[in-house]
XYZ file of C-alpha atoms in Angstrom:
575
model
C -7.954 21.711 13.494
C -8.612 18.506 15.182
C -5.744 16.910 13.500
C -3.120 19.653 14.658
C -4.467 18.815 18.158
C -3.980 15.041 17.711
C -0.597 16.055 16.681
C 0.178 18.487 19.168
C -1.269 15.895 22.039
C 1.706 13.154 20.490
C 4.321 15.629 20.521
C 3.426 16.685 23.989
C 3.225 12.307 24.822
C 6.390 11.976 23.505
C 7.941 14.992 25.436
C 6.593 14.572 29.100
C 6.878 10.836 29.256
C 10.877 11.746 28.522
C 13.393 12.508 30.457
C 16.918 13.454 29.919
C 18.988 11.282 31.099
C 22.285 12.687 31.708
C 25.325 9.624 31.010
C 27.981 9.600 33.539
C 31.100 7.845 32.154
C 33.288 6.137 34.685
C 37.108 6.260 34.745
C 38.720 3.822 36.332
C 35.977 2.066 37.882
C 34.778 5.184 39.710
C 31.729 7.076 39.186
C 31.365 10.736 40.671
C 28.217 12.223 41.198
C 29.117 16.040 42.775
C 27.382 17.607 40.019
C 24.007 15.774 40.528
C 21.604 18.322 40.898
C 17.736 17.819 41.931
C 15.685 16.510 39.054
C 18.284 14.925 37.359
C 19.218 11.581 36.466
C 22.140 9.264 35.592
C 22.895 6.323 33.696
C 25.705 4.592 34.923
C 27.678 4.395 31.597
C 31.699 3.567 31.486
C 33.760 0.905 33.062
C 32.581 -1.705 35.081
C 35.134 -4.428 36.501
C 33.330 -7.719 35.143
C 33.643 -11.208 37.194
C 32.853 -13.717 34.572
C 31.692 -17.222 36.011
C 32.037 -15.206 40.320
C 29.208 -14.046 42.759
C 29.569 -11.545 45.128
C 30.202 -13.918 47.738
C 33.164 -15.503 45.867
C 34.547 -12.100 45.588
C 34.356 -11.873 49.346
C 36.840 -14.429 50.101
C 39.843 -13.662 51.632
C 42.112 -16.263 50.920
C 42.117 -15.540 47.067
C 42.590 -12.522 44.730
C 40.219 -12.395 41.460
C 41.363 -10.365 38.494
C 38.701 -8.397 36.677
C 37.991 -7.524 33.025
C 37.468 -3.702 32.722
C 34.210 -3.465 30.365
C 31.717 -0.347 29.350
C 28.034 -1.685 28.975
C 25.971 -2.421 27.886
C 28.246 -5.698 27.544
C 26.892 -8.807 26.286
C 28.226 -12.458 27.135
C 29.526 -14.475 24.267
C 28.072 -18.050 23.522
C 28.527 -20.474 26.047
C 29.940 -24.033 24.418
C 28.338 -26.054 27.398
C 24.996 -24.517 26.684
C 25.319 -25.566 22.912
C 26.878 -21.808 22.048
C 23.865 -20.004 24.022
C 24.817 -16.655 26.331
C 24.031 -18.452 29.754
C 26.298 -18.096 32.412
C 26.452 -15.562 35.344
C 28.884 -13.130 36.812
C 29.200 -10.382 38.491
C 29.802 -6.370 37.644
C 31.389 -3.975 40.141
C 31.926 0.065 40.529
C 32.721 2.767 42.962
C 29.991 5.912 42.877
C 31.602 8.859 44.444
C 30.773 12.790 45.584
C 27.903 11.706 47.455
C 26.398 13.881 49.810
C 26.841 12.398 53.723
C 23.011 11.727 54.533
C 21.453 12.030 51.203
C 18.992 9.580 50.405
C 19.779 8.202 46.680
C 17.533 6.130 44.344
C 18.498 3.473 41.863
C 16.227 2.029 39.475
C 17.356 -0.810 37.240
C 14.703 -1.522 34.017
C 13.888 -4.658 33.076
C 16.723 -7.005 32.243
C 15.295 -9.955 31.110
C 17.025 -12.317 33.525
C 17.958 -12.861 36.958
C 20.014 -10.098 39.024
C 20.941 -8.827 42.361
C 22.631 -5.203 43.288
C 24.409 -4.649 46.410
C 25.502 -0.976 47.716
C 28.363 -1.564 50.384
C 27.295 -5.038 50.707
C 23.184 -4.766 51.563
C 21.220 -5.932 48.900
C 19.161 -3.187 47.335
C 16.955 -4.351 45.016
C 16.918 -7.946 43.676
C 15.201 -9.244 40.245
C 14.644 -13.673 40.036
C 16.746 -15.683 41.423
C 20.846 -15.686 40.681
C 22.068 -19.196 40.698
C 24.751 -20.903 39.544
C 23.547 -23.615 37.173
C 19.685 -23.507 35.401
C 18.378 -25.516 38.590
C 19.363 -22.533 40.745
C 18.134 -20.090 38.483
C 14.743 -18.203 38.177
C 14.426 -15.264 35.692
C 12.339 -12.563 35.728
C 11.429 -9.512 34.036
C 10.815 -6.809 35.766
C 11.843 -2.891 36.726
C 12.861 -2.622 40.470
C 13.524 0.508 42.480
C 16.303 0.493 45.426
C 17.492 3.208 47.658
C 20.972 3.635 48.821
C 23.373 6.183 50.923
C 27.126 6.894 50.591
C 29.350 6.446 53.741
C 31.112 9.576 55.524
C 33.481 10.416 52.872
C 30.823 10.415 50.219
C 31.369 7.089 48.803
C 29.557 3.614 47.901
C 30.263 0.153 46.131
C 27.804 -0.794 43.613
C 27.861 -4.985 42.870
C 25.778 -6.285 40.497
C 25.115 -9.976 40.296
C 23.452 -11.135 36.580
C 22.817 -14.892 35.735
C 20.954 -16.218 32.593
C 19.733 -19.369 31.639
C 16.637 -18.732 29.540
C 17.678 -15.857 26.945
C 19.484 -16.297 24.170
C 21.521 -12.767 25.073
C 22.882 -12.471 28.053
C 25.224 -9.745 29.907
C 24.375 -6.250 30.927
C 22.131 -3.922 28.656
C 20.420 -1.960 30.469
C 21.921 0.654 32.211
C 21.074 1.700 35.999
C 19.952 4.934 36.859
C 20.829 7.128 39.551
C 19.090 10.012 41.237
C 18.123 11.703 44.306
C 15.586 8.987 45.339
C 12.305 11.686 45.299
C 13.314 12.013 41.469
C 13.860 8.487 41.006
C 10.606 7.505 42.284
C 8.767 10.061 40.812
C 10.309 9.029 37.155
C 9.367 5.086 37.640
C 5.991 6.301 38.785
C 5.760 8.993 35.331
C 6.355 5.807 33.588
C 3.784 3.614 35.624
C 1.177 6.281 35.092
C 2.403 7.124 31.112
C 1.406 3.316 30.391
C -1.730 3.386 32.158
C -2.388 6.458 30.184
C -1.626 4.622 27.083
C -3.302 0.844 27.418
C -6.460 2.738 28.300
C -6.817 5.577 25.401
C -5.979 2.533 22.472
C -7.928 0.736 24.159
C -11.197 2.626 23.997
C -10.347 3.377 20.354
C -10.150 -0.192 19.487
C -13.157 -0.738 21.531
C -15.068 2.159 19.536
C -14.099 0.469 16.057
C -15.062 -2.575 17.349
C -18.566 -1.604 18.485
C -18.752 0.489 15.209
C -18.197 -2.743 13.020
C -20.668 -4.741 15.610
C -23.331 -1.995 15.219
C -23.670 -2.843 11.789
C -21.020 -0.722 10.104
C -19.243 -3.995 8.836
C -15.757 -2.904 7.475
C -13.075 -4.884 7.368
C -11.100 -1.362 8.000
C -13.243 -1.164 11.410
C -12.004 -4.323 12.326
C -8.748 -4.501 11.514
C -8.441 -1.078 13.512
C -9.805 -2.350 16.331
C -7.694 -5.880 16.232
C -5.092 -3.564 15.811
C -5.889 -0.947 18.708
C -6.235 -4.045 21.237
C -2.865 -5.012 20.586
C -0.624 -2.511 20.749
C -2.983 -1.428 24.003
C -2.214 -5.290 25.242
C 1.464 -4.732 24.325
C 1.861 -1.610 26.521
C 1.035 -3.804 29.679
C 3.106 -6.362 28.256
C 5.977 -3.999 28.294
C 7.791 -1.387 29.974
C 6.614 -1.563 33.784
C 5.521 -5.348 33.016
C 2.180 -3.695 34.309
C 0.407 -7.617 33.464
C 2.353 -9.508 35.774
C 0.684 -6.987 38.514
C -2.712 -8.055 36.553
C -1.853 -11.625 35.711
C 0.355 -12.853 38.234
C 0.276 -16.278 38.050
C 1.390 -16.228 34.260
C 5.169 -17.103 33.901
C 7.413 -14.447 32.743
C 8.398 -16.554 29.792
C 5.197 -16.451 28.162
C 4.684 -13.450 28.751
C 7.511 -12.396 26.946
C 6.443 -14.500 23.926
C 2.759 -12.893 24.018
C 5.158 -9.398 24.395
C 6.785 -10.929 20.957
C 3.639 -12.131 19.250
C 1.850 -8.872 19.768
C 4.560 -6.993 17.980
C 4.810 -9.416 15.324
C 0.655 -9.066 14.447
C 1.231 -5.268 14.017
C 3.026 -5.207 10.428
C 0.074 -8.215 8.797
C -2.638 -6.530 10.250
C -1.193 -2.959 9.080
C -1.059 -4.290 5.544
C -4.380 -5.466 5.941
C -5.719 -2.197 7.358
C -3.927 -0.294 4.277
C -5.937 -2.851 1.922
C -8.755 -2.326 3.112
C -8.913 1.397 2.561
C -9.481 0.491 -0.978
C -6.993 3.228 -2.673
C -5.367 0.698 -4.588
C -7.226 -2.400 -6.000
C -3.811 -5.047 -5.984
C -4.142 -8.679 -7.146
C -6.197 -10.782 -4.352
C -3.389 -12.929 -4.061
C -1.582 -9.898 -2.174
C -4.187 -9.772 0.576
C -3.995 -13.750 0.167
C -0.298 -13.422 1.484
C -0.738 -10.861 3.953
C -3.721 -13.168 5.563
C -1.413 -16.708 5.692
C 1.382 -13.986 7.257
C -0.611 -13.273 9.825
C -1.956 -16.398 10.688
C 1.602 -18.155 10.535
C 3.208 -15.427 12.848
C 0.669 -16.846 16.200
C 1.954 -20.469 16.316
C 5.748 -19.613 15.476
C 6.057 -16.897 18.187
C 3.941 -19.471 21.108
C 5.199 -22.703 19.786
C 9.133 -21.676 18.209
C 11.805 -21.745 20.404
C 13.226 -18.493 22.481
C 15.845 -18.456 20.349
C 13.727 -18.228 16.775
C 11.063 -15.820 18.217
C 13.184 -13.727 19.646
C 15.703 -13.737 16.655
C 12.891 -13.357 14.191
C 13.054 -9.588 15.206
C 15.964 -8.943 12.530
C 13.721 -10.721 9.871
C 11.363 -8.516 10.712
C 13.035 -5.392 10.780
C 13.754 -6.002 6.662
C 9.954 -7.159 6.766
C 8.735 -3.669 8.236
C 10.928 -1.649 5.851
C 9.656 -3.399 2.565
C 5.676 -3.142 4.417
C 6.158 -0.050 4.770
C 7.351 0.894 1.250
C 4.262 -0.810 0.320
C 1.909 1.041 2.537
C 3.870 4.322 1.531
C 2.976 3.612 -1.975
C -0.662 2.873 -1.403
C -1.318 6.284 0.435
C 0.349 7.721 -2.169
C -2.620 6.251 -4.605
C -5.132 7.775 -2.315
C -3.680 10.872 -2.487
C -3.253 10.858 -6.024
C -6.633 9.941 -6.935
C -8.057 12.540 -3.706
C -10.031 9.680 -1.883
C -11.983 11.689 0.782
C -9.963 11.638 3.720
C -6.975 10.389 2.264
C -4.813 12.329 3.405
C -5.431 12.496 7.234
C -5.724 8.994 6.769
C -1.788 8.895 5.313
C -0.633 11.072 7.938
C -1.963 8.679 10.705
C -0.528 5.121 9.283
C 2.512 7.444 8.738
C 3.190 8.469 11.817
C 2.146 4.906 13.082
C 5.115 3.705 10.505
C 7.902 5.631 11.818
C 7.050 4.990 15.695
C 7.633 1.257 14.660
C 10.851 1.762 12.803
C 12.321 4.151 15.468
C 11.090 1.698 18.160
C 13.204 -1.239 15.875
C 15.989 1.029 14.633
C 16.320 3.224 17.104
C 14.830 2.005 20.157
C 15.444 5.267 21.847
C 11.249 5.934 23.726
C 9.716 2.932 24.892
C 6.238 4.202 24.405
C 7.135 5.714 20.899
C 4.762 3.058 19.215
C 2.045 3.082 21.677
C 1.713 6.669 21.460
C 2.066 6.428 17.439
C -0.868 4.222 17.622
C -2.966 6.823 19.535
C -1.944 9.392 17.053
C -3.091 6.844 13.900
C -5.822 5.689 15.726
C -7.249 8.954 16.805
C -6.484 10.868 13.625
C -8.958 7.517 11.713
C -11.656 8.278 14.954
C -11.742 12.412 13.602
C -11.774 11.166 9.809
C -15.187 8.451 10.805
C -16.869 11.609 13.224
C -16.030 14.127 9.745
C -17.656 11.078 7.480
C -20.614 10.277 9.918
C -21.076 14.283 9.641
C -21.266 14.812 5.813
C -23.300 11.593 5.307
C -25.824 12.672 8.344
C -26.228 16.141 6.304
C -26.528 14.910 2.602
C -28.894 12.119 3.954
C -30.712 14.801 5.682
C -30.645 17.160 2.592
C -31.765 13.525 0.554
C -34.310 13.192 3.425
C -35.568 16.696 3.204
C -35.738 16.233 -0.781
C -37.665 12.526 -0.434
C -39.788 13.847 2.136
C -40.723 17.562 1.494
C -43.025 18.692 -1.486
C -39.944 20.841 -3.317
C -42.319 23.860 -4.033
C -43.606 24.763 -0.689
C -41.516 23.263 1.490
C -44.017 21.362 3.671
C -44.066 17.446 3.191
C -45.419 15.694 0.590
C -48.161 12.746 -0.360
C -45.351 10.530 -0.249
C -44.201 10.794 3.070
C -48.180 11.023 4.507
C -48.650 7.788 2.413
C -45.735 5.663 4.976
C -46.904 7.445 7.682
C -50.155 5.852 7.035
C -48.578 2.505 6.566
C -46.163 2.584 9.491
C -46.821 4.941 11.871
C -50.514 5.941 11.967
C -51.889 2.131 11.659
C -53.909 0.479 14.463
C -51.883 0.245 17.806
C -50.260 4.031 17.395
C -51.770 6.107 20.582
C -51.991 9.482 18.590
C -55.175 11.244 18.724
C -55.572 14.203 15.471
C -57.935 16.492 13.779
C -57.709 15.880 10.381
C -58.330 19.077 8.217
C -58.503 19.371 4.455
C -57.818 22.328 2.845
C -58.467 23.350 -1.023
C -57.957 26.802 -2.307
C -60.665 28.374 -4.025
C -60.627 29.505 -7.349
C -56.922 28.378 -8.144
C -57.476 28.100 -11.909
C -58.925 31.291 -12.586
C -55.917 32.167 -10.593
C -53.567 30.609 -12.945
C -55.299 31.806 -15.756
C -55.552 35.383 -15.077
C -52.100 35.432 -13.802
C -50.061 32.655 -14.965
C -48.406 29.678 -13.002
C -45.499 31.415 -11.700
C -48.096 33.732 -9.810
C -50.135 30.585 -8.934
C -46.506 28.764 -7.560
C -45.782 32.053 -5.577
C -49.453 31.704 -4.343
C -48.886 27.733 -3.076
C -45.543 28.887 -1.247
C -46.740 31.205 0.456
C -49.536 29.902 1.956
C -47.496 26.822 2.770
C -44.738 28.959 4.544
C -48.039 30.718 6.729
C -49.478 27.268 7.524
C -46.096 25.887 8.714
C -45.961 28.904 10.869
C -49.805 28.453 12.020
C -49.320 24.864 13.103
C -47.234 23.731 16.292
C -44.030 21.571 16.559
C -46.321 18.837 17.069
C -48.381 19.509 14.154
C -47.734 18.621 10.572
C -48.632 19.983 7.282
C -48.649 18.046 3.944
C -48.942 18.894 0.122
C -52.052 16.787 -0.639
C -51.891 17.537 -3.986
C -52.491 20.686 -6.687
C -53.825 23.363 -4.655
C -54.900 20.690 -1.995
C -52.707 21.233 1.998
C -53.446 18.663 4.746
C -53.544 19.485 8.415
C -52.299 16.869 11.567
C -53.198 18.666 14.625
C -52.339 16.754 17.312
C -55.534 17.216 19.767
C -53.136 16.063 23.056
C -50.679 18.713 22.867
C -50.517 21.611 25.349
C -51.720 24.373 23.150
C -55.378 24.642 22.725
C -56.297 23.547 19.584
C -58.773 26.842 18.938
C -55.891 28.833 18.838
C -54.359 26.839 16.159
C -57.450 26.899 14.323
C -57.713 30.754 14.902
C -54.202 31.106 13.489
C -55.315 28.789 10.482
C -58.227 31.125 9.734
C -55.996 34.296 10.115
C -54.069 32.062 6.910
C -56.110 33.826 4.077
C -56.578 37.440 5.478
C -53.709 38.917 4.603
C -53.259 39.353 0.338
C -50.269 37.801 -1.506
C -48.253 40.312 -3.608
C -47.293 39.519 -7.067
C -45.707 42.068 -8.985
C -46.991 45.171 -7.187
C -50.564 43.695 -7.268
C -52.124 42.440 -4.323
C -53.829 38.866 -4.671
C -56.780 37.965 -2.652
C -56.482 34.235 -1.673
C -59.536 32.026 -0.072
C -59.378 28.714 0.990
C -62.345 25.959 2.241
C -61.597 23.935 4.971
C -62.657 20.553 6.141
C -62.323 18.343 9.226
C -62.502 15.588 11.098
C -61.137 13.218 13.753
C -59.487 10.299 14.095
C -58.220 8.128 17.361
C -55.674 5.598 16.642
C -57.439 2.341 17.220
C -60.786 3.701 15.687
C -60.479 3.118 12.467
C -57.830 4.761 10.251
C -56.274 7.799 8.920
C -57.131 6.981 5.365
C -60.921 7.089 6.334
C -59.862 10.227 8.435
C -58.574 12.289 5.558
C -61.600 10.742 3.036
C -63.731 12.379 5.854
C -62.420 15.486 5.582
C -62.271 15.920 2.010
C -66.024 15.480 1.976
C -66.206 18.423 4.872
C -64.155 20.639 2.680
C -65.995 19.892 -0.805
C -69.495 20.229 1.170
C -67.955 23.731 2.205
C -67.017 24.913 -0.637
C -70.517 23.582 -2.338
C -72.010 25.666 0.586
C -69.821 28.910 -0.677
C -71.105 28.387 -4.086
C -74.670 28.231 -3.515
C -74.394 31.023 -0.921
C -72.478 32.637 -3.975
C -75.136 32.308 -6.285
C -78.024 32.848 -3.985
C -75.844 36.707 -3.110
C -75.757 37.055 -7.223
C -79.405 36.332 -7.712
C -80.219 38.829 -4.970
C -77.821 41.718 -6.681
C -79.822 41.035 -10.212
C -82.984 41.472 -8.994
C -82.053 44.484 -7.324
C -80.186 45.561 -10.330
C -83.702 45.290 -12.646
C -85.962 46.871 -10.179
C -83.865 49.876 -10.416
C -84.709 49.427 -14.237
């Protein structure tokens, strides 16, 4: 059950942190918006007129004419032979939107680009991103989602210009697509998104802290670990991504190394998730394997902060062959675990599985930018409901081995055992408890066995240790001395008054025990004393207390014998 709601909760991630985005495709450099109804948004998709190597003040002069180059993005910029082949460069991208409403506040919201840009509506600059310059000394990238509002003129229309200049990524050109809206619905999408990776960063983040603590507590798996490492990640990555939600955090960190902590925290994912997969222990592989996996992981930190942009950033088709052969691998070790029907196994599969395809439709796909973030919720949550389901069954069959180490099997009450490391741990000098000790012996137990057998005498001993439980309070405790032999804690501080326990203890022996239709008189002798923590010890306590009980029972005898002396001379007089 708690696994459908895991699953139900990602669905439902996936879903509301979506939005349709409807793509309006431009003919002839004109984009019409009359349809635009509230709610929706746009991506402006279709042609652009491209200025390679022009800014929008260049375009502005009047004393020349510049051709454009119709393109659709997302349109990247070939290599650059004066940057040594690299896409740097700048230029600028121009369309018409049309059908606006007269007075109608509209919202643009360009994503993160990954290099400087500017957008103009009808010549005021909107929203801006860096700084576009010319040549790399003019030039300041930045990474970072901006939101801009515009309106159209009387007869419904505006001029979009977009100015993009790189000089620090190995791709340049336009790949991200703008979106258009009614501004209300624009800002309430960039906020969705705001609050979706808030959302995210701190759910993982917990988890990985709870796996963390749990292998800190003492719980020492490498699988708690590696889940936790592997929780503060992707958690790390969110904020790293997306809304760029660290540079609000971590301002003063550049933008460029940002990007390669962005890269290395991706990278970590597919070592550590062979690691994790290891660990689990359904398939015992050659050491060397984990060998690999651990020099994998610790190569990938200095080649994604120390390689150039161009290698960390082109690793990521490497690593797309590297996550489809890891996760054949990991497929195939679930598959072990299921075969051989490891406890929790499955669940287990189902998590890294869903974790597995968030990362290839994130690589392959790239269609939701929280798909992997939310995948690692569902894995990570999913392994959280597996540990609570393990901590559960080992809590009861250590209680049940408890109960068995503990409690005197017959009669249910504990045993000499458990009274003996009480005595050594609990009940020794410095403990503030303050008892009467009482002894009890049945009387006459082996006549009772021998008139009517043991299983009569083992009905006889669980009974009256089911009506001394009962007797006693909470506080109390009752032990299986030994034989026929029941000691009595009572503690002499608690609330009740202790002649009402001993009342109930006397009441014990009044009623008879039934054994096969015959009713069994039962009698028991009972000795006491009392011991104070700190005044000597429980040992000398209980020793006390046996003497009480055999000096009572000696006292029943003789009054026994002196009552069957009187009935024989009484017997011969009436000779």
């Amino acid at each position: 059950m708690g696994i459908v709601a895991i699953l139900l909760l990602f669905t439902a991630g996936i879903i509301l942190s979506s939005q349709e985005e409807l793509v309006l495709g431009a003919k002839d450099g004109v984009n019409r918006l009359d349809g635009l109804k509230e709610g929706e948004l746009v991506q402006l998709q279709g042609e652009w007129t491209f200025y390679p190597e022009l800014l929008y003040e260049d375009l502005q002069r009047e004393d020349r004419i510049f051709r454009g180059i119709p393109v659709t993005p997302i349109h990247l910029w070939p290599g650059n032979p004066e940057y040594e082949g690299r896409a740097y460069g700048y230029g600028t991208y121009v369309t018409m939107l049309e059908g606006l409403s007269p007075g109608q506040l509209y919202g643009l919201y360009m994503t993160d680009q990954a290099m400087a840009y500017r957008l103009l509506a009808d010549g005021v600059e909107i929203l801006s991103n860096g700084q576009v310059g010319r040549t790399p000394e003019e030039y300041e990238g930045d990474k970072y989602g901006t939101l801009g509002a515009f309106t159209g003129d009387e007869e419904g229309k505006v001029r979009l210009v977009l100015e993009i200049a790189n000089f620090d990524n190995p791709q340049g050109g336009f790949w991200n697509l703008p979106l258009v809206g009614f501004y209300p619905d624009i800002q309430n999408h960039v906020q969705s998104l705001k609050l979706t990776e808030i959302f995210l960063f701190s759910s993982v983040l917990m988890l990985g802290f709870f796996f963390l603590a749990m292998y800190a507590g003492g719980r020492r798996s490498r699988t708690n670990l590696l889940l936790g490492g592997f929780s503060m990640l992707v958690a790390f990555r969110t904020l790293l991504g997306g809304q760029r939600l660290f540079s609000e955090i971590f301002p003063p960190m550049s933008i460029m190394f940002q990007d390669r902590l962005l890269y290395l925290s991706g990278y970590l994912l597919l070592p550590i998730g062979l690691l994790l997969v290891l660990s689990l222990g359904y398939w015992r592989g050659p050491r060397l394997l984990e060998r690999i996996f651990q020099a994998f992981l610790v190569l990938t930190v200095p080649l994604a902060l120390l390689g150039s942009v161009e290698f960390y950033q082109g690793y990521v088709e490497l690593y797309k062959y590297l996550i489809l052969a890891g996760g054949a691998f990991i497929a195939f070790v679930l598959a072990q675990g299921i075969r051989r029907r490891v406890p929790g196994a499955v669940p287990v599969s189902l998590g890294l599985l869903i974790m597995l395809a968030g990362a290839l439709g994130e690589l392959f796909l790239g269609q939701h930018p929280y798909i992997v973030s939310f995948a690692t919720f569902a894995m990570i949550a999913i392994f959280v409901l597996v540990q609570i389901q393990n901590f559960s069954w080992l809590w009861s069959r250590n209680s049940r081995l408890e109960a068995e180490v503990i409690r005197d099997r017959l009669t249910g009450v504990y045993n000499r055992l458990y009274l003996e490391e009480m005595m050594a741990d609990e009940y020794s000098g410095g403990e503030t408890g303050d008892w009467q000790v009482l002894f009890l012996d049945l009387d006459g137990f082996k006549e009772l066995n021998d008139t009517y057998g043991h299983e009569a005498g083992d009905l006889v001993l669980q009974v009256v240790g089911r009506r001394l439980t009962q007797a006693v309070r909470s506080s109390d405790r009752v032990f299986r001395y030994g034989g026929d032999e029941f000691l009595i804690l009572l503690e002499r501080n608690a609330r009740e008054a202790l002649e009402e326990v001993r009342e109930r203890l006397r009441k014990v022996f009044h009623d008879p025990i039934l054994y096969k239709g015959e009713a069994i008189q039962v009698k028991g002798s009972l000795g006491g004393s009392t011991f104070v923590a700190g005044e000597g010890s429980l040992r000398e306590a209980i020793r006390r207390s046996d003497e009480a009980m055999y000096l009572e029972k000696e006292m029943k005898k003789s009054r026994g014998n002196e009552k069957k002396g009187e009935n024989t001379d009484e017997s011969s007089r009436n000779h």
